Amino acid sequence: MWRAITRIPKTLDSLGQGVAVLPQQFQHSQLYNNNHNICSKTNYLSLHNQASLIRPKYRMSSAKPKVVFVLGGPGAGKGTQCSKIVERFQFEHLSAGDLLREERSREGSEYGQLIEEYIRNGKIVPVEVTCSLLENAMKNSGKSRFLIDGFPRNQDNLDGWNRQMSDKTEMQFVLFFDCAEDVCVKRCLGRGQSGSGRSDDNMESLKKRIQTYNNDSLPIIKYFENAGQVKRIDASPDADKVFQEVERVFLANGFQ
Ligand SMILES: Nc1ncnc2c1ncn2[C@@H]1O[C@H](COP(=O)(O)OP(=O)(O)O)[C@@H](O)[C@H]1O
Ligand SMILES: O=c1ccn([C@@H]2O[C@H](COP(=O)(O)OP(=O)(O)O)[C@@H](O)[C@H]2O)c(=O)[nH]1
């Protein structure tokens, strides 16, 4: 008789980051859910055996995932530079905006309409939606280094991240692409004209996005700056020149 309940050992229990390599079927199990980390010994043994199948991979990723936040005005060149970072360093690029656009277009999404409304009006989607998309993308990628592009952009985003993700990840620094407003506008309009298909690369939406950036996002960058966590990059030169600076920052912070 297995009357006694068994607490899953810490190594299996704390899958906050190890879960990144768990196959889908584990992700709703007691192994995954820290809130239900007590199970019968029979269940435990079965889960333990299943978990041992994936143990080597889990061990490899037992450190907390490293996160770099990438911030800057609309059109500052965040996405462009993230692609270059991915080519040069081993990072997974997660654009919060792209994830939201994907979710907007996903058939059956209960948030599609809400997301479209927020994006078109340059407003910031409630963090519960964005943070869940980010966490899922992190888990599904199986990677351990992430560029989180375009997030956190307001206090609600930052609070939500701190509640849901900060204990599970190691934030390295904030890469801030500093770009004058008129340059940002020109780049976004250029992106729209060259067929981005984005519903917000037009002057009307841009005015609202810039206002949101100045009112809501800049204070967050300031907050990180006061904490000594911001690496500021002048985003006005051409993309290759900007990347020279970006590369220097990553090398100086121990990334190869
Ligand atoms: N350094 C740069 N100089 C000139 N144009 C750029 C530069 N970086 C990006 N762009 C262009 O500006 C537009 C916006 O860049 P993107 O990387 O999508 O910005 P963000 O992700 O910050 O919105 C794109 O059309 C891109 O090709
Ligand atoms: O964490 C995020 C990131 C993006 N957005 C929305 O998505 C839009 C586009 O963001 P993206 O980062 O793709 O583009 P950018 O404005 O930086 O060019 C923003 O204006 C917001 O409406 C959001 O609500 N939360």
Short mmCIF file of C-alpha atoms and ligand atoms in Angstrom, two decimals:
data_model
loop_
_atom_site.label_atom_id
_atom_site.label_comp_id
_atom_site.label_asym_id
_atom_site.label_seq_id
_atom_site.Cartn_x
_atom_site.Cartn_y
_atom_site.Cartn_z
CA MET A 1 0.00 0.00 0.00
CA TRP A 2 1.37 3.35 -0.95
CA ARG A 3 -0.32 5.48 1.64
CA ALA A 4 2.46 7.95 2.08
CA ILE A 5 2.61 10.82 -0.29
CA THR A 6 5.94 11.61 -1.81
CA ARG A 7 7.22 15.03 -2.57
CA ILE A 8 8.94 15.11 -5.93
CA PRO A 9 12.65 15.69 -5.37
CA LYS A 10 13.84 19.19 -6.02
CA THR A 11 15.65 18.25 -9.23
CA LEU A 12 12.43 17.03 -10.78
CA ASP A 13 10.17 19.43 -8.99
CA SER A 14 11.78 22.65 -10.13
CA LEU A 15 11.19 22.30 -13.79
CA GLY A 16 10.63 25.99 -14.24
CA GLN A 17 13.32 25.98 -16.91
CA GLY A 18 13.94 22.29 -17.50
CA VAL A 19 10.41 22.13 -18.81
CA ALA A 20 11.68 23.83 -21.92
CA VAL A 21 12.76 20.40 -23.16
CA LEU A 22 9.75 18.45 -21.93
CA PRO A 23 7.58 16.84 -24.57
CA GLN A 24 4.07 18.25 -24.76
CA GLN A 25 2.45 15.35 -22.87
CA PHE A 26 4.45 16.19 -19.73
CA GLN A 27 3.58 19.80 -19.66
CA HIS A 28 0.33 19.45 -17.75
CA SER A 29 1.56 16.68 -15.47
CA GLN A 30 2.40 16.96 -11.80
CA LEU A 31 6.03 17.13 -12.83
CA TYR A 32 5.36 20.33 -14.64
CA ASN A 33 2.96 22.05 -12.31
CA ASN A 34 4.73 23.38 -9.26
CA ASN A 35 1.40 24.07 -7.59
CA HIS A 36 0.63 20.35 -7.55
CA ASN A 37 3.98 18.91 -6.72
CA ILE A 38 2.71 16.19 -4.42
CA CYS A 39 1.56 12.86 -5.83
CA SER A 40 1.15 9.24 -4.84
CA LYS A 41 4.27 7.10 -4.89
CA THR A 42 2.87 5.05 -7.77
CA ASN A 43 2.36 8.19 -9.81
CA TYR A 44 5.69 9.48 -8.74
CA LEU A 45 7.51 6.30 -9.82
CA SER A 46 5.77 6.32 -13.16
CA LEU A 47 6.54 10.00 -13.71
CA HIS A 48 10.07 9.45 -12.48
CA ASN A 49 10.61 6.69 -15.03
CA GLN A 50 9.17 8.80 -17.80
CA ALA A 51 11.28 11.73 -16.74
CA SER A 52 14.43 9.64 -16.77
CA LEU A 53 13.93 9.18 -20.51
CA ILE A 54 14.53 12.85 -20.98
CA ARG A 55 17.02 13.34 -18.18
CA PRO A 56 20.14 13.95 -20.27
CA LYS A 57 18.47 16.80 -22.11
CA TYR A 58 17.06 18.19 -18.90
CA ARG A 59 20.46 18.18 -17.25
CA MET A 60 21.93 20.10 -20.12
CA SER A 61 19.45 22.92 -19.65
CA SER A 62 19.26 22.92 -15.87
CA ALA A 63 20.50 26.53 -15.58
CA LYS A 64 17.90 29.25 -15.79
CA PRO A 65 17.33 30.54 -19.32
CA LYS A 66 19.16 33.79 -20.03
CA VAL A 67 17.10 36.69 -21.26
CA VAL A 68 18.08 39.94 -22.96
CA PHE A 69 15.31 42.52 -23.31
CA VAL A 70 15.52 44.48 -26.57
CA LEU A 71 13.83 47.87 -26.41
CA GLY A 72 13.63 51.02 -28.50
CA GLY A 73 11.11 53.12 -30.41
CA PRO A 74 8.90 51.74 -33.16
CA GLY A 75 11.15 51.17 -36.18
CA ALA A 76 14.39 51.74 -34.26
CA GLY A 77 15.74 48.51 -35.78
CA LYS A 78 15.15 46.01 -32.96
CA GLY A 79 14.04 43.18 -35.25
CA THR A 80 16.83 43.84 -37.76
CA GLN A 81 19.49 43.71 -35.06
CA CYS A 82 17.94 40.66 -33.39
CA SER A 83 18.31 38.73 -36.66
CA LYS A 84 21.98 39.65 -36.75
CA ILE A 85 22.47 38.63 -33.12
CA VAL A 86 20.87 35.26 -33.83
CA GLU A 87 23.27 34.75 -36.77
CA ARG A 88 26.30 35.59 -34.68
CA PHE A 89 25.41 34.32 -31.20
CA GLN A 90 23.29 31.44 -30.00
CA PHE A 91 20.09 33.22 -29.16
CA GLU A 92 16.45 32.55 -29.87
CA HIS A 93 14.63 35.68 -31.04
CA LEU A 94 11.16 36.18 -29.58
CA SER A 95 9.41 39.29 -30.80
CA ALA A 96 6.46 40.09 -28.55
CA GLY A 97 4.84 41.96 -31.45
CA ASP A 98 5.26 38.98 -33.81
CA LEU A 99 3.83 36.61 -31.21
CA LEU A 100 0.84 38.89 -30.74
CA ARG A 101 0.30 39.17 -34.50
CA GLU A 102 0.50 35.39 -34.79
CA GLU A 103 -2.03 34.96 -32.00
CA ARG A 104 -4.28 37.56 -33.66
CA SER A 105 -4.29 35.47 -36.83
CA ARG A 106 -4.68 32.10 -35.15
CA GLU A 107 -8.01 30.55 -35.97
CA GLY A 108 -10.21 30.33 -32.89
CA SER A 109 -8.11 32.72 -30.81
CA GLU A 110 -10.24 34.40 -28.19
CA TYR A 111 -7.85 37.37 -28.19
CA GLY A 112 -7.65 38.04 -31.95
CA GLN A 113 -9.94 41.03 -32.00
CA LEU A 114 -8.59 42.53 -28.80
CA ILE A 115 -5.01 42.28 -30.08
CA GLU A 116 -5.88 43.91 -33.41
CA GLU A 117 -7.58 46.78 -31.63
CA TYR A 118 -4.61 47.39 -29.34
CA ILE A 119 -2.04 47.17 -32.15
CA ARG A 120 -3.90 49.46 -34.53
CA ASN A 121 -4.27 52.03 -31.77
CA GLY A 122 -0.66 51.77 -30.67
CA LYS A 123 -1.77 50.59 -27.24
CA ILE A 124 -0.11 47.88 -25.20
CA VAL A 125 -1.89 44.56 -24.90
CA PRO A 126 -2.58 43.38 -21.30
CA VAL A 127 0.45 41.52 -20.00
CA GLU A 128 -1.42 38.29 -19.23
CA VAL A 129 -1.75 37.68 -22.96
CA THR A 130 1.78 38.70 -23.95
CA CYS A 131 3.57 37.01 -21.09
CA SER A 132 1.79 33.71 -21.70
CA LEU A 133 2.74 33.83 -25.37
CA LEU A 134 6.35 34.53 -24.41
CA GLU A 135 6.48 31.78 -21.80
CA ASN A 136 4.99 29.23 -24.20
CA ALA A 137 7.40 30.20 -26.95
CA MET A 138 10.31 29.85 -24.53
CA LYS A 139 9.16 26.41 -23.41
CA ASN A 140 8.54 25.20 -26.93
CA SER A 141 11.87 26.40 -28.28
CA GLY A 142 14.02 24.19 -26.04
CA LYS A 143 16.65 26.96 -26.13
CA SER A 144 18.35 28.62 -23.19
CA ARG A 145 19.18 32.13 -24.45
CA PHE A 146 16.45 34.51 -25.52
CA LEU A 147 16.20 37.93 -27.07
CA ILE A 148 12.87 39.28 -25.94
CA ASP A 149 12.16 41.98 -28.48
CA GLY A 150 9.72 44.81 -27.77
CA PHE A 151 8.90 43.82 -24.20
CA PRO A 152 8.45 44.99 -21.43
CA ARG A 153 7.01 48.24 -22.79
CA ASN A 154 5.03 49.57 -19.81
CA GLN A 155 4.61 49.12 -16.06
CA ASP A 156 1.90 46.48 -16.52
CA ASN A 157 4.32 44.44 -18.71
CA LEU A 158 7.11 44.76 -16.19
CA ASP A 159 4.90 43.81 -13.23
CA GLY A 160 3.49 40.83 -15.12
CA TRP A 161 6.96 39.62 -16.08
CA ASN A 162 8.13 39.95 -12.51
CA ARG A 163 5.15 37.95 -11.27
CA GLN A 164 5.31 35.20 -13.87
CA MET A 165 8.83 34.94 -15.24
CA SER A 166 11.56 36.73 -13.34
CA ASP A 167 12.21 33.82 -10.95
CA LYS A 168 12.41 31.36 -13.82
CA THR A 169 14.87 33.35 -15.92
CA GLU A 170 18.10 35.32 -15.62
CA MET A 171 17.81 38.74 -17.15
CA GLN A 172 21.23 39.73 -18.49
CA PHE A 173 20.78 43.31 -19.64
CA VAL A 174 18.53 45.58 -21.67
CA LEU A 175 19.68 46.37 -25.17
CA PHE A 176 18.29 49.81 -25.89
CA PHE A 177 18.25 51.07 -29.47
CA ASP A 178 18.23 54.82 -29.16
CA CYS A 179 16.76 56.41 -32.27
CA ALA A 180 15.39 59.87 -33.03
CA GLU A 181 11.65 60.08 -33.54
CA ASP A 182 11.82 61.31 -37.14
CA VAL A 183 14.17 58.46 -38.08
CA CYS A 184 11.82 55.93 -36.45
CA VAL A 185 8.85 57.34 -38.37
CA LYS A 186 10.74 57.24 -41.68
CA ARG A 187 11.79 53.63 -41.08
CA CYS A 188 8.28 52.46 -40.15
CA LEU A 189 6.72 54.19 -43.15
CA GLY A 190 9.45 52.67 -45.34
CA ARG A 191 8.68 49.26 -43.88
CA GLY A 192 4.97 49.80 -44.62
CA GLN A 193 5.68 50.90 -48.19
CA SER A 194 7.88 47.90 -48.83
CA GLY A 195 4.98 45.60 -47.96
CA SER A 196 5.20 44.77 -44.24
CA GLY A 197 1.44 44.26 -44.33
CA ARG A 198 1.29 45.63 -40.79
CA SER A 199 -1.90 47.45 -39.87
CA ASP A 200 0.12 49.92 -37.78
CA ASP A 201 2.84 51.05 -40.23
CA ASN A 202 0.85 54.13 -41.21
CA MET A 203 1.01 57.72 -39.98
CA GLU A 204 -2.21 57.56 -37.97
CA SER A 205 -1.15 54.50 -35.93
CA LEU A 206 2.43 55.72 -35.73
CA LYS A 207 1.45 58.92 -33.93
CA LYS A 208 -0.25 56.81 -31.26
CA ARG A 209 2.64 54.33 -31.05
CA ILE A 210 5.11 57.14 -30.52
CA GLN A 211 2.95 58.67 -27.84
CA THR A 212 2.72 55.30 -26.08
CA TYR A 213 6.47 54.85 -26.40
CA ASN A 214 7.20 58.26 -24.88
CA ASN A 215 4.63 58.00 -22.09
CA ASP A 216 4.82 54.32 -21.15
CA SER A 217 7.97 52.68 -22.52
CA LEU A 218 10.61 55.34 -21.87
CA PRO A 219 9.95 55.27 -18.09
CA ILE A 220 10.61 51.51 -18.12
CA ILE A 221 13.91 52.03 -19.95
CA LYS A 222 14.72 54.74 -17.41
CA TYR A 223 13.93 52.30 -14.60
CA PHE A 224 16.36 49.73 -16.01
CA GLU A 225 18.92 52.47 -16.60
CA ASN A 226 18.77 53.52 -12.95
CA ALA A 227 19.38 49.88 -12.06
CA GLY A 228 22.52 49.93 -14.24
CA GLN A 229 21.09 47.33 -16.63
CA VAL A 230 20.88 49.27 -19.89
CA LYS A 231 23.32 48.92 -22.80
CA ARG A 232 22.54 51.90 -24.96
CA ILE A 233 23.20 51.65 -28.69
CA ASP A 234 23.01 54.53 -31.14
CA ALA A 235 20.56 53.13 -33.70
CA SER A 236 20.89 55.91 -36.28
CA PRO A 237 23.79 54.58 -38.43
CA ASP A 238 23.32 51.87 -41.02
CA ALA A 239 22.41 48.40 -39.75
CA ASP A 240 25.92 46.90 -40.10
CA LYS A 241 27.47 49.78 -38.20
CA VAL A 242 24.86 49.44 -35.45
CA PHE A 243 25.62 45.74 -35.25
CA GLN A 244 29.33 46.40 -34.65
CA GLU A 245 28.32 48.07 -31.39
CA VAL A 246 25.83 45.34 -30.56
CA GLU A 247 28.45 42.65 -31.08
CA ARG A 248 30.84 44.49 -28.81
CA VAL A 249 28.21 44.53 -26.04
CA PHE A 250 27.56 40.79 -26.28
CA LEU A 251 31.25 39.94 -26.32
CA ALA A 252 31.89 42.21 -23.35
CA ASN A 253 29.14 40.37 -21.46
CA GLY A 254 30.68 36.95 -21.98
CA PHE A 255 28.68 35.70 -24.96
CA GLN A 256 30.62 33.91 -27.69
N1 LIG B 1 20.13 50.93 -39.09
C1 LIG B 1 19.17 51.03 -39.99
N2 LIG B 1 19.26 51.95 -40.97
C2 LIG B 1 18.27 52.08 -41.88
N3 LIG B 1 17.15 51.33 -41.92
C3 LIG B 1 17.02 50.39 -40.96
C4 LIG B 1 18.02 50.18 -39.96
N4 LIG B 1 17.61 49.18 -39.16
C5 LIG B 1 16.42 48.78 -39.62
N5 LIG B 1 16.07 49.48 -40.72
C6 LIG B 1 14.82 49.36 -41.49
O1 LIG B 1 13.82 50.07 -40.74
C7 LIG B 1 12.60 49.35 -40.69
C8 LIG B 1 12.28 49.01 -39.23
O2 LIG B 1 13.24 48.09 -38.74
P1 LIG B 1 12.86 46.94 -37.71
O3 LIG B 1 14.10 46.18 -37.46
O4 LIG B 1 11.68 46.20 -38.23
O5 LIG B 1 12.45 47.83 -36.46
P2 LIG B 1 11.69 47.51 -35.10
O6 LIG B 1 11.76 46.03 -34.89
O7 LIG B 1 12.43 48.28 -34.06
O8 LIG B 1 10.29 47.99 -35.29
C9 LIG B 1 12.81 48.12 -41.56
O9 LIG B 1 12.28 48.38 -42.84
C10 LIG B 1 14.32 47.94 -41.61
O10 LIG B 1 14.74 47.35 -42.80
O1 LIG B 2 4.88 43.52 -25.55
C1 LIG B 2 4.23 44.01 -26.49
C2 LIG B 2 4.76 44.15 -27.77
C3 LIG B 2 3.98 44.72 -28.76
N1 LIG B 2 2.71 45.10 -28.50
C4 LIG B 2 1.85 45.67 -29.55
O2 LIG B 2 2.39 45.39 -30.82
C5 LIG B 2 2.67 46.60 -31.53
C6 LIG B 2 3.86 46.40 -32.44
O3 LIG B 2 5.00 46.07 -31.69
P1 LIG B 2 6.34 45.61 -32.39
O4 LIG B 2 7.36 45.40 -31.32
O5 LIG B 2 6.08 44.49 -33.31
O6 LIG B 2 6.74 46.81 -33.32
P2 LIG B 2 7.44 48.22 -33.07
O7 LIG B 2 6.39 49.15 -32.58
O8 LIG B 2 8.53 48.08 -32.10
O9 LIG B 2 7.90 48.57 -34.46
C7 LIG B 2 2.83 47.63 -30.44
O10 LIG B 2 2.61 48.94 -30.89
C8 LIG B 2 1.77 47.18 -29.44
O11 LIG B 2 0.47 47.57 -29.86
C9 LIG B 2 2.18 44.96 -27.24
O12 LIG B 2 1.05 45.31 -27.00
N2 LIG B 2 2.96 44.40 -26.26
#
